[in-house]
XYZ file of N, CA and C in Angstrom:
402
model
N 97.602 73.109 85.375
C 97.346 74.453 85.833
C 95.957 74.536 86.448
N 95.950 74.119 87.768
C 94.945 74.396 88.532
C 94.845 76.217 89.450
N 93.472 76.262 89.799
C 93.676 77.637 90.690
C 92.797 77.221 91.527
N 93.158 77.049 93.039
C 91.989 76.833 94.211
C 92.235 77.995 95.100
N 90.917 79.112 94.560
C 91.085 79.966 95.843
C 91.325 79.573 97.471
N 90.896 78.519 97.510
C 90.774 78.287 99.005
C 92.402 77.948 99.351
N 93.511 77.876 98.498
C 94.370 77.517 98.618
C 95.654 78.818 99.126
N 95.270 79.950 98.539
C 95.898 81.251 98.934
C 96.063 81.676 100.108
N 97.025 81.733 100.950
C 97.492 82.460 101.960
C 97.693 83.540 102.006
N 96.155 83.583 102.647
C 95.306 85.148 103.343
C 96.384 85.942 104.059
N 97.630 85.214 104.604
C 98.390 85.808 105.745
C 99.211 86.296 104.958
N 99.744 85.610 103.831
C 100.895 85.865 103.084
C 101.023 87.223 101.870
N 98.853 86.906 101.305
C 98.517 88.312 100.895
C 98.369 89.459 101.770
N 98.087 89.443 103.068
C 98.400 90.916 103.449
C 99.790 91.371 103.783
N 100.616 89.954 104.333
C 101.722 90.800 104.373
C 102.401 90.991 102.914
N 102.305 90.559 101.771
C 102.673 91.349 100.817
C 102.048 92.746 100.464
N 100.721 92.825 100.873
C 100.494 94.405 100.091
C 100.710 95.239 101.205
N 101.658 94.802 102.943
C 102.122 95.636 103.285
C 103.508 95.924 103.042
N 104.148 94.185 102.548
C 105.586 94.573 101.985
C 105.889 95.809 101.080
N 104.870 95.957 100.103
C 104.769 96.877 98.857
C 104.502 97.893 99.433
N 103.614 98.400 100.193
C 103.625 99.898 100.586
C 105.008 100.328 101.268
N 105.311 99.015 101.973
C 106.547 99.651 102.859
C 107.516 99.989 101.883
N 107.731 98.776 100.810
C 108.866 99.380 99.871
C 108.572 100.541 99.118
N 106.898 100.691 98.520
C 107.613 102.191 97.858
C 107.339 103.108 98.846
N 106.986 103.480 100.196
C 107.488 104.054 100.680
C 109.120 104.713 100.602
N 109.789 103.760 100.959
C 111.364 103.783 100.748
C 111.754 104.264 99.179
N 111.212 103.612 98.596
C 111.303 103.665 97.026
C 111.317 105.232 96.665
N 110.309 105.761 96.783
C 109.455 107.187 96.589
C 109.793 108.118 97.840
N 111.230 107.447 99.050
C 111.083 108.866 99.842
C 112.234 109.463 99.149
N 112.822 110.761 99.885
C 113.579 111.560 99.524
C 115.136 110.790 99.636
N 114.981 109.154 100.289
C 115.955 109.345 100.287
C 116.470 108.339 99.202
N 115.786 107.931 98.345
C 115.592 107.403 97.357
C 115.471 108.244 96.180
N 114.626 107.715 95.330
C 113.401 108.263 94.086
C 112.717 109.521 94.242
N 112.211 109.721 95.526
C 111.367 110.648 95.738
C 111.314 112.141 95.023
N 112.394 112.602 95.510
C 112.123 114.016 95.186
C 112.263 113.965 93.587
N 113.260 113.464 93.005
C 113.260 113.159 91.849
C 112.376 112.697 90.750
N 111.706 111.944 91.681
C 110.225 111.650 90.564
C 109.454 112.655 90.784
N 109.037 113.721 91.642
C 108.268 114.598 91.937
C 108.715 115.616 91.112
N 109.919 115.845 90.728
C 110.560 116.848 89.793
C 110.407 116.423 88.321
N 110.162 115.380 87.650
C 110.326 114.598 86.788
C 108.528 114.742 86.304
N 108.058 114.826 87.304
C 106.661 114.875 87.116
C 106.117 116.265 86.752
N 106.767 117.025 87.643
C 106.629 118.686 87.603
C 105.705 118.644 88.751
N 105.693 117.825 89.511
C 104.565 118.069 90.854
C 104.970 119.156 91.893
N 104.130 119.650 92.860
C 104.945 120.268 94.167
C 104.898 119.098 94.831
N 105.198 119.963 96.073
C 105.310 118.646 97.097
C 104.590 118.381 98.139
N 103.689 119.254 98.017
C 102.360 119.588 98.407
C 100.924 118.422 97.723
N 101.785 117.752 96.709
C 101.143 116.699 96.197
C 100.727 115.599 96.653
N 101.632 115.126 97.030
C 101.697 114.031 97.836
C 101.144 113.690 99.439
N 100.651 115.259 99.455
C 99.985 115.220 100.778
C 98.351 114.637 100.630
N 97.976 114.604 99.781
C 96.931 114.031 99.426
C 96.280 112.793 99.869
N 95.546 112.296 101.000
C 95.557 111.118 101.549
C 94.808 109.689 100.574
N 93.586 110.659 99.982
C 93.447 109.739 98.798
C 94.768 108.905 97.739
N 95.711 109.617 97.406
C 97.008 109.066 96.842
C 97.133 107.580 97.764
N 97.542 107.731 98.963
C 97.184 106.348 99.666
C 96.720 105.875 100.091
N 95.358 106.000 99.824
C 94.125 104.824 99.722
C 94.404 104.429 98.593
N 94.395 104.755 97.198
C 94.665 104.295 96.006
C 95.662 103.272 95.990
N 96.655 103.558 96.467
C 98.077 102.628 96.487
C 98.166 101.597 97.024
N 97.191 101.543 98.904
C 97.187 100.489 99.587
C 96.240 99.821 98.678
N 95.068 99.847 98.223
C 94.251 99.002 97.306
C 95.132 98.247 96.425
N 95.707 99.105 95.337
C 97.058 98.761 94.445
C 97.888 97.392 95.297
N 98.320 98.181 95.924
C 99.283 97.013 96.896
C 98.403 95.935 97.242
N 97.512 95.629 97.952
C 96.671 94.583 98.417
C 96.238 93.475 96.875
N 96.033 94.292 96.168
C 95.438 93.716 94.815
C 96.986 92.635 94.125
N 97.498 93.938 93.971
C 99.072 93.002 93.732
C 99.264 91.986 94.171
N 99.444 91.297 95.392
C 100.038 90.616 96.228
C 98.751 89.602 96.070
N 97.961 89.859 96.151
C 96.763 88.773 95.654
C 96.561 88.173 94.215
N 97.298 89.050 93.198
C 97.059 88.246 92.214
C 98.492 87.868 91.856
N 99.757 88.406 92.036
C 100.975 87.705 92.245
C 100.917 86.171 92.815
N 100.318 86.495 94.103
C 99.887 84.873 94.891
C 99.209 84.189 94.000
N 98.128 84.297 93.252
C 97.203 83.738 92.068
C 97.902 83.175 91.120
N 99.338 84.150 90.409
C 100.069 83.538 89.336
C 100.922 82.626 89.748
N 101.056 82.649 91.328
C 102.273 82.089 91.914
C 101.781 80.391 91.597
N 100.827 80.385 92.112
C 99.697 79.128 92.387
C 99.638 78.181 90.945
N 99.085 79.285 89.804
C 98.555 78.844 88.788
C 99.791 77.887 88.067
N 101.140 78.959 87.908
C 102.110 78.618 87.418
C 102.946 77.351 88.173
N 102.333 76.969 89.160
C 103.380 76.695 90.083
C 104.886 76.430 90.614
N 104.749 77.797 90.411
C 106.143 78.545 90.966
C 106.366 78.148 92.396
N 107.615 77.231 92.988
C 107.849 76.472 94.023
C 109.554 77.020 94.372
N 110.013 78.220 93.663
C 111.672 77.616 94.269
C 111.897 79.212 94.139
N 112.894 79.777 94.412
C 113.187 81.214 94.112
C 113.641 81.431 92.789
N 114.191 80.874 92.062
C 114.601 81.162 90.758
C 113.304 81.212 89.514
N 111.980 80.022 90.052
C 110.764 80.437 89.533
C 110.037 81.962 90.653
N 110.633 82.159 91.273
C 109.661 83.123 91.739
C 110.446 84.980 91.270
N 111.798 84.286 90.865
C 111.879 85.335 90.237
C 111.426 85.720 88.790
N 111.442 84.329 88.087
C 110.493 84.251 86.550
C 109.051 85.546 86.641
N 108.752 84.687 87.322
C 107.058 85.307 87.939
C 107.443 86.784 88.278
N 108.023 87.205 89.217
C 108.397 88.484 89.359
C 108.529 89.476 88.299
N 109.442 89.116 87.722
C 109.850 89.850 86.479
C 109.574 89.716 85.382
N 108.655 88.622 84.903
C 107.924 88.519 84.123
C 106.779 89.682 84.088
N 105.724 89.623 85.211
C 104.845 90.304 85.616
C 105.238 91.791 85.265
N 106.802 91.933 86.170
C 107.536 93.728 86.204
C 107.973 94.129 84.786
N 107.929 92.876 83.989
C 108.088 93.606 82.310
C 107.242 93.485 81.834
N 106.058 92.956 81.928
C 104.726 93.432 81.470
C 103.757 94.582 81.358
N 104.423 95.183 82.990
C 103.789 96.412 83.264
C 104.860 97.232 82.690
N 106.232 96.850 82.192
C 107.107 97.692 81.493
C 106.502 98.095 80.002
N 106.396 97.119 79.662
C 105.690 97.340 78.048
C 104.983 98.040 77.600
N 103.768 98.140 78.840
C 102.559 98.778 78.901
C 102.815 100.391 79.083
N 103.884 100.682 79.959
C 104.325 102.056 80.650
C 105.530 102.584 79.414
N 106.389 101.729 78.775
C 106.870 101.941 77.512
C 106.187 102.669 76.481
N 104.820 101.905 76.110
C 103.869 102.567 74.938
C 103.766 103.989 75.184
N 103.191 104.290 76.618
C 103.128 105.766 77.132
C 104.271 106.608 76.738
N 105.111 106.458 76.937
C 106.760 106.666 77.180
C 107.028 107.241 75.617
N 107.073 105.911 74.961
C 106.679 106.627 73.466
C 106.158 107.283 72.654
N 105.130 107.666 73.365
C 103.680 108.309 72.852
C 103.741 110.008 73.424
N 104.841 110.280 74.535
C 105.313 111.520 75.351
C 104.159 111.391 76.287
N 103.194 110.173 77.111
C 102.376 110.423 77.584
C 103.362 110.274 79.153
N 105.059 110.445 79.141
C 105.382 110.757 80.790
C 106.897 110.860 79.962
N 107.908 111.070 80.910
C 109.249 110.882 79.900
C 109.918 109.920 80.649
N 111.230 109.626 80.087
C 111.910 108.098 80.395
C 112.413 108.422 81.820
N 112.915 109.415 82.000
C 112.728 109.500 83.708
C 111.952 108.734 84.481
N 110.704 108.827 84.491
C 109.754 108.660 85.110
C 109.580 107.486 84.857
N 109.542 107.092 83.817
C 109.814 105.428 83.188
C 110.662 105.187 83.927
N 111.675 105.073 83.990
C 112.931 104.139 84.630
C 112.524 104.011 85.863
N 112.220 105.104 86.630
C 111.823 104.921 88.290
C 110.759 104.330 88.260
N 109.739 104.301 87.696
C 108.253 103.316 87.464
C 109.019 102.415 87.730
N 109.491 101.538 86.611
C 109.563 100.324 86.189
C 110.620 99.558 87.141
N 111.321 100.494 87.791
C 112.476 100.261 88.386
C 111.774 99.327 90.083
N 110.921 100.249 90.117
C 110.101 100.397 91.310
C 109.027 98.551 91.053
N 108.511 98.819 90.025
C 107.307 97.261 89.689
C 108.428 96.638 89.649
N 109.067 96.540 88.798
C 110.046 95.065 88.820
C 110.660 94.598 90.507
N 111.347 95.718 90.925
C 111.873 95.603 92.415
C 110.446 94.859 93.169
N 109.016 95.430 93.282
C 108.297 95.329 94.270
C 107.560 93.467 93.910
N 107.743 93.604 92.075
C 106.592 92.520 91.877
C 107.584 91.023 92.342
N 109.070 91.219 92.080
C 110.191 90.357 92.463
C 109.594 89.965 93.949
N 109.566 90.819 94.595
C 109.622 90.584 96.323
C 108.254 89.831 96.654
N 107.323 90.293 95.632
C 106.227 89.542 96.303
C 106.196 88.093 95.909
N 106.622 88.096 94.475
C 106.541 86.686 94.002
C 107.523 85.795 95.295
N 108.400 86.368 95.471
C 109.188 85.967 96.494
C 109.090 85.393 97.653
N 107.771 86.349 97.788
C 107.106 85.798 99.526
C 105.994 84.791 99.263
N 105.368 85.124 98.148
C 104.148 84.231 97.586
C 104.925 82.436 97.537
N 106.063 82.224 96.956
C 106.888 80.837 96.459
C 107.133 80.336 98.292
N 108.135 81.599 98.748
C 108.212 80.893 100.299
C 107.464 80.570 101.317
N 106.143 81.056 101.355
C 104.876 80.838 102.161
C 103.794 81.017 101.333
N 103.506 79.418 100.700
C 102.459 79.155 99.981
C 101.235 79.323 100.777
């Protein structure tokens, strides 16, 4: 288990943290998740107009896809069936974590399911791109 930054594909991390915006885009529009998690939340919809919300997310996304690529590397995950390990490994980690909340009434399982539904789907795809263009 080596890690050589110099080894990460710079090309491969941005197009993952644009893969990820593009998907929850889709993920989170109306014609998906969207309105539904916004109801689930008790938000308006006037919320989401907020441009800070995506600055936050593209950071999120960029960060992802860089350290997905990092685990991709470390683990060396080489084939799709390890890159789905990695994927969903990662997407039930952040399940666990969003679970505790869940339990605690700090969101309700609604909102859980579309979370988690959403990391597992997005962290899959990147590990995905991370294994096929090392």
């Amino acid at each position: 288990m080596t890690f050589e930054l110099s080894e990460l594909n710079v090309w491969a991390i941005l197009l993952g943290g644009l893969l990820y915006m593009a998907f929850g885009a889709l993920y989170y529009s109306p014609l998906l998740f969207g309105n539904t998690w916004v109801r689930a939340n008790g938000l308006q919809d006037t919320y989401m107009n907020n441009p800070m919300l995506y600055v936050g997310a593209a950071i999120v996304a960029f960060a992802s896809s860089f350290l997905i690529a990092v685990i991709v590397q470390v683990t060396g995950a080489d084939d799709i069936l390890s890159a789905l390990g990695v994927g969903l490994s990662v997407g039930l980690l952040a399940a666990l974590g969003l679970l505790k909340n869940t339990l605690f009434g700090m969101t309700t399982r609604k909102v859980f399911a579309i979370a988690i539904g959403d990391h597992l789907i997005a962290f899959t795809l990147l590990s995905i791109l991370h294994v096929m263009w090392p």
